[in-house]
mmCIF file of C-alpha atoms in Angstrom:
data_model
loop_
_atom_site.group_PDB
_atom_site.id
_atom_site.type_symbol
_atom_site.label_atom_id
_atom_site.label_comp_id
_atom_site.label_asym_id
_atom_site.label_seq_id
_atom_site.Cartn_x
_atom_site.Cartn_y
_atom_site.Cartn_z
ATOM 1 C CA MET B 1 0.000 0.000 0.000
ATOM 2 C CA GLY B 2 1.362 3.426 -0.939
ATOM 3 C CA ARG B 3 2.139 6.417 1.193
ATOM 4 C CA LYS B 4 -0.866 8.410 2.398
ATOM 5 C CA HIS B 5 -1.480 11.595 0.392
ATOM 6 C CA ALA B 6 -1.103 14.847 2.407
ATOM 7 C CA LEU B 7 -4.630 15.896 1.377
ATOM 8 C CA ASP B 8 -6.230 12.693 2.646
ATOM 9 C CA CYS B 9 -6.705 13.599 6.296
ATOM 10 C CA ASP B 10 -9.385 14.410 8.857
ATOM 11 C CA LEU B 11 -10.281 18.078 9.371
ATOM 12 C CA GLU B 12 -12.450 20.086 11.750
ATOM 13 C CA THR B 13 -14.717 23.103 11.692
ATOM 14 C CA GLU B 14 -16.474 24.796 14.574
ATOM 15 C CA ARG B 15 -19.454 22.414 14.452
ATOM 16 C CA PHE B 16 -18.222 19.426 12.432
ATOM 17 C CA HIS B 17 -15.580 16.749 12.134
ATOM 18 C CA LEU B 18 -14.715 16.155 8.467
ATOM 19 C CA ARG B 19 -13.657 12.511 8.483
ATOM 20 C CA ARG B 20 -11.863 11.120 5.463
ATOM 21 C CA MET B 21 -13.469 8.096 3.915
ATOM 22 C CA GLY B 22 -12.294 5.360 1.592
ATOM 23 C CA ARG B 23 -14.356 4.023 -1.290
ATOM 24 C CA LEU B 24 -16.096 1.240 0.630
ATOM 25 C CA GLN B 25 -16.916 3.543 3.549
ATOM 26 C CA ALA B 26 -18.363 6.169 1.186
ATOM 27 C CA PHE B 27 -20.331 3.518 -0.693
ATOM 28 C CA LEU B 28 -21.826 2.121 2.524
ATOM 29 C CA LEU B 29 -22.687 5.595 3.820
ATOM 30 C CA THR B 30 -24.389 6.693 0.605
ATOM 31 C CA ARG B 31 -25.955 3.466 -0.674
ATOM 32 C CA ARG B 32 -29.433 4.569 0.478
ATOM 33 C CA TRP B 33 -29.065 7.793 -1.501
ATOM 34 C CA ARG B 34 -29.586 5.779 -4.692
ATOM 35 C CA HIS B 35 -33.350 5.803 -3.954
ATOM 36 C CA ASP B 36 -33.622 9.425 -2.708
ATOM 37 C CA PRO B 37 -35.084 11.500 -5.577
ATOM 38 C CA GLU B 38 -34.155 14.877 -4.046
ATOM 39 C CA LEU B 39 -30.502 13.974 -3.525
ATOM 40 C CA LEU B 40 -30.275 12.260 -6.917
ATOM 41 C CA GLU B 41 -31.775 15.277 -8.676
ATOM 42 C CA GLY B 42 -29.166 17.525 -7.049
ATOM 43 C CA LEU B 43 -26.276 15.187 -7.844
ATOM 44 C CA PHE B 44 -27.232 13.816 -11.276
ATOM 45 C CA LEU B 45 -30.140 15.996 -12.504
ATOM 46 C CA SER B 46 -32.390 12.960 -12.407
ATOM 47 C CA PRO B 47 -34.453 11.383 -9.619
ATOM 48 C CA ARG B 48 -34.008 7.941 -11.258
ATOM 49 C CA SER B 49 -33.003 5.221 -8.762
ATOM 50 C CA HIS B 50 -29.811 3.206 -9.158
ATOM 51 C CA SER B 51 -29.028 -0.449 -8.495
ATOM 52 C CA LEU B 52 -26.285 -1.234 -5.992
ATOM 53 C CA LEU B 53 -23.916 -2.094 -8.842
ATOM 54 C CA SER B 54 -24.728 1.139 -10.659
ATOM 55 C CA TRP B 55 -24.168 3.092 -7.429
ATOM 56 C CA TRP B 56 -20.751 1.454 -6.957
ATOM 57 C CA PHE B 57 -19.712 3.014 -10.294
ATOM 58 C CA ARG B 58 -21.758 6.279 -10.177
ATOM 59 C CA GLY B 59 -21.630 7.111 -6.477
ATOM 60 C CA PRO B 60 -18.659 8.610 -4.625
ATOM 61 C CA ARG B 61 -15.374 6.902 -5.513
ATOM 62 C CA PRO B 62 -12.638 8.410 -3.326
ATOM 63 C CA ASN B 63 -9.146 7.059 -3.878
ATOM 64 C CA GLY B 64 -7.115 9.289 -1.530
ATOM 65 C CA ARG B 65 -4.992 10.682 -4.393
ATOM 66 C CA THR B 66 -7.233 12.518 -6.879
ATOM 67 C CA ARG B 67 -10.673 11.992 -5.332
ATOM 68 C CA PHE B 68 -11.288 12.766 -1.652
ATOM 69 C CA ALA B 69 -14.384 12.118 0.456
ATOM 70 C CA HIS B 70 -15.122 13.562 3.883
ATOM 71 C CA ALA B 71 -18.063 12.521 6.015
ATOM 72 C CA ILE B 72 -19.612 15.552 7.704
ATOM 73 C CA VAL B 73 -20.056 14.553 11.348
ATOM 74 C CA ASP B 74 -22.020 16.660 13.820
ATOM 75 C CA LYS B 75 -19.684 17.243 16.804
ATOM 76 C CA ALA B 76 -22.572 17.643 19.255
ATOM 77 C CA GLY B 77 -24.550 14.549 18.277
ATOM 78 C CA GLY B 78 -21.873 12.411 16.641
ATOM 79 C CA GLY B 79 -24.016 11.498 13.636
ATOM 80 C CA ILE B 80 -22.944 11.673 9.999
ATOM 81 C CA ILE B 81 -25.167 14.196 8.251
ATOM 82 C CA GLY B 82 -23.661 14.188 4.751
ATOM 83 C CA LEU B 83 -20.642 13.782 2.522
ATOM 84 C CA HIS B 84 -18.344 16.235 0.744
ATOM 85 C CA MET B 85 -16.241 15.165 -2.263
ATOM 86 C CA VAL B 86 -13.288 17.006 -3.783
ATOM 87 C CA VAL B 87 -11.906 15.873 -7.147
ATOM 88 C CA ARG B 88 -8.460 17.028 -8.406
ATOM 89 C CA PRO B 89 -7.993 15.664 -11.922
ATOM 90 C CA GLY B 90 -4.787 15.802 -13.922
ATOM 91 C CA ASP B 91 -1.923 17.588 -12.207
ATOM 92 C CA GLY B 92 -4.103 18.719 -9.280
ATOM 93 C CA SER B 93 -3.818 22.433 -10.063
ATOM 94 C CA PHE B 94 -7.600 22.742 -10.145
ATOM 95 C CA ALA B 95 -10.423 20.926 -8.392
ATOM 96 C CA TYR B 96 -14.172 20.706 -8.199
ATOM 97 C CA CYS B 97 -16.425 19.505 -5.423
ATOM 98 C CA HIS B 98 -19.811 18.011 -4.605
ATOM 99 C CA VAL B 99 -21.745 17.852 -1.370
ATOM 100 C CA ALA B 100 -24.939 16.177 -0.242
ATOM 101 C CA LEU B 101 -26.647 16.292 3.134
ATOM 102 C CA HIS B 102 -28.898 13.314 3.754
ATOM 103 C CA ASP B 103 -30.017 14.651 7.157
ATOM 104 C CA ARG B 104 -32.696 17.167 6.144
ATOM 105 C CA ALA B 105 -32.737 18.748 9.613
ATOM 106 C CA TRP B 106 -29.415 20.364 8.624
ATOM 107 C CA TRP B 107 -30.625 21.820 5.314
ATOM 108 C CA GLY B 108 -30.427 25.615 5.383
ATOM 109 C CA GLN B 109 -28.178 25.590 8.484
ATOM 110 C CA GLY B 110 -24.938 26.729 6.823
ATOM 111 C CA VAL B 111 -23.348 23.269 6.751
ATOM 112 C CA VAL B 112 -22.205 23.469 3.132
ATOM 113 C CA VAL B 113 -20.476 26.834 3.561
ATOM 114 C CA GLU B 114 -18.787 25.821 6.841
ATOM 115 C CA ALA B 115 -17.541 22.440 5.616
ATOM 116 C CA ARG B 116 -16.548 23.653 2.152
ATOM 117 C CA ALA B 117 -14.663 26.665 3.572
ATOM 118 C CA ARG B 118 -12.466 24.341 5.640
ATOM 119 C CA LEU B 119 -11.855 22.055 2.657
ATOM 120 C CA LEU B 120 -11.022 24.996 0.368
ATOM 121 C CA GLU B 121 -8.514 26.256 2.935
ATOM 122 C CA HIS B 122 -6.935 22.799 3.169
ATOM 123 C CA PHE B 123 -6.705 22.185 -0.588
ATOM 124 C CA PHE B 124 -5.418 25.682 -1.364
ATOM 125 C CA ALA B 125 -2.714 25.180 1.295
ATOM 126 C CA HIS B 126 -1.622 21.982 -0.503
ATOM 127 C CA GLY B 127 -1.135 23.214 -4.056
ATOM 128 C CA THR B 128 -4.581 23.582 -5.609
ATOM 129 C CA ASP B 129 -4.648 26.838 -7.610
ATOM 130 C CA ARG B 130 -8.380 27.092 -8.276
ATOM 131 C CA PHE B 131 -11.761 25.471 -7.772
ATOM 132 C CA VAL B 132 -14.303 25.399 -10.587
ATOM 133 C CA ALA B 133 -18.011 24.573 -10.638
ATOM 134 C CA THR B 134 -20.700 24.165 -13.272
ATOM 135 C CA ILE B 135 -24.069 24.486 -11.535
ATOM 136 C CA ASP B 136 -27.567 23.944 -12.911
ATOM 137 C CA ALA B 137 -28.856 27.519 -13.355
ATOM 138 C CA ARG B 138 -32.054 26.562 -11.481
ATOM 139 C CA ASN B 139 -30.124 25.444 -8.394
ATOM 140 C CA ALA B 140 -30.207 28.801 -6.601
ATOM 141 C CA PRO B 141 -29.177 27.432 -3.154
ATOM 142 C CA SER B 142 -26.003 25.882 -4.567
ATOM 143 C CA ILE B 143 -25.100 29.018 -6.521
ATOM 144 C CA PHE B 144 -25.713 31.091 -3.376
ATOM 145 C CA ASN B 145 -23.383 28.851 -1.326
ATOM 146 C CA TYR B 146 -20.595 29.102 -3.891
ATOM 147 C CA ARG B 147 -20.999 32.882 -4.166
ATOM 148 C CA ARG B 148 -20.944 33.215 -0.375
ATOM 149 C CA LEU B 149 -17.535 31.546 -0.377
ATOM 150 C CA GLY B 150 -16.197 33.999 -2.950
ATOM 151 C CA PHE B 151 -16.675 32.083 -6.199
ATOM 152 C CA ARG B 152 -17.100 34.381 -9.216
ATOM 153 C CA ALA B 153 -19.221 33.724 -12.271
ATOM 154 C CA THR B 154 -16.998 33.090 -15.291
ATOM 155 C CA GLY B 155 -19.666 32.338 -17.857
ATOM 156 C CA ASN B 156 -22.607 30.223 -18.860
ATOM 157 C CA GLY B 157 -22.511 26.671 -20.075
ATOM 158 C CA THR B 158 -24.376 23.419 -19.800
ATOM 159 C CA THR B 159 -24.419 20.801 -17.079
ATOM 160 C CA ARG B 160 -22.224 17.719 -17.398
ATOM 161 C CA HIS B 161 -25.095 15.312 -16.771
ATOM 162 C CA PRO B 162 -27.865 15.527 -19.377
ATOM 163 C CA ASP B 163 -31.441 16.397 -18.529
ATOM 164 C CA PRO B 164 -33.314 13.061 -18.657
ATOM 165 C CA ALA B 165 -36.250 14.683 -20.469
ATOM 166 C CA THR B 166 -34.212 16.207 -23.310
ATOM 167 C CA GLY B 167 -30.961 14.233 -23.293
ATOM 168 C CA GLU B 168 -29.045 17.525 -23.391
ATOM 169 C CA GLY B 169 -27.204 19.489 -20.739
ATOM 170 C CA ARG B 170 -29.227 22.034 -18.787
ATOM 171 C CA PRO B 171 -28.345 25.738 -18.746
ATOM 172 C CA ALA B 172 -25.631 26.244 -16.145
ATOM 173 C CA VAL B 173 -23.616 28.909 -14.380
ATOM 174 C CA GLU B 174 -19.843 28.439 -14.437
ATOM 175 C CA LEU B 175 -18.040 29.592 -11.283
ATOM 176 C CA GLU B 176 -14.423 29.801 -10.182
ATOM 177 C CA LEU B 177 -12.413 30.610 -7.065
ATOM 178 C CA ARG B 178 -8.662 31.186 -7.316
ATOM 179 C CA ARG B 179 -6.232 30.622 -4.467
ATOM 180 C CA GLN B 180 -5.043 34.257 -4.471
ATOM 181 C CA ASP B 181 -8.646 35.491 -4.135
ATOM 182 C CA TRP B 182 -9.287 33.075 -1.261
ATOM 183 C CA LEU B 183 -6.091 34.059 0.548
ATOM 184 C CA GLY B 184 -6.752 37.767 -0.090
ATOM 185 C CA ALA B 185 -10.220 37.711 1.513
ATOM 186 C CA SER B 186 -10.609 37.886 5.265
ATOM 187 C CA ARG B 187 -12.664 35.199 7.011
ATOM 188 C CA GLY B 188 -15.465 37.683 7.693
ATOM 189 C CA ASP B 189 -15.640 38.668 4.032
ATOM 190 C CA ARG B 190 -16.060 35.034 2.995
ATOM 191 C CA HIS B 191 -18.991 34.357 5.279
ATOM 192 C CA ASP B 192 -20.750 37.716 4.850
ATOM 193 C CA ARG B 193 -21.147 37.565 1.073
#
């Protein structure tokens, strides 16, 4: 087994432990998501259920080198409320991320911004130059969360996953956050956007 990657570690925020997960752990945590239409719509633009085998190949696949998964664990209660993925393809100079909260009691409670801010800080400190996102233009909460963290709109495009009704990508907003912009903003500026 190879040496552990410097990015593949546990982290903490004020309210959450961000616990690194391997592929099997992430699969076991998320296997019930394959029948949750709301989560599937947010992740894949389709509420269509997946078999276990399909989920093994479509669900989170962290490898600790280019794909990283962190369970979001409530410090007060100890329960896992969701999962955050960061993917660094190629040379790792850029990354993109996904998050899903299966515990609906935490929706609208600032979890995404708090967890993602800590992960951005960690990945920028370890060589990532920028984060990019292509978000379904109708997903206002996700766009709001990215903007709150300092992401800037860079253009319009289409989603990676096709709309099941049309077979084509949906209109999307393209966003980006560069390391120098993240490091240049104070903590208060990031959370007050």
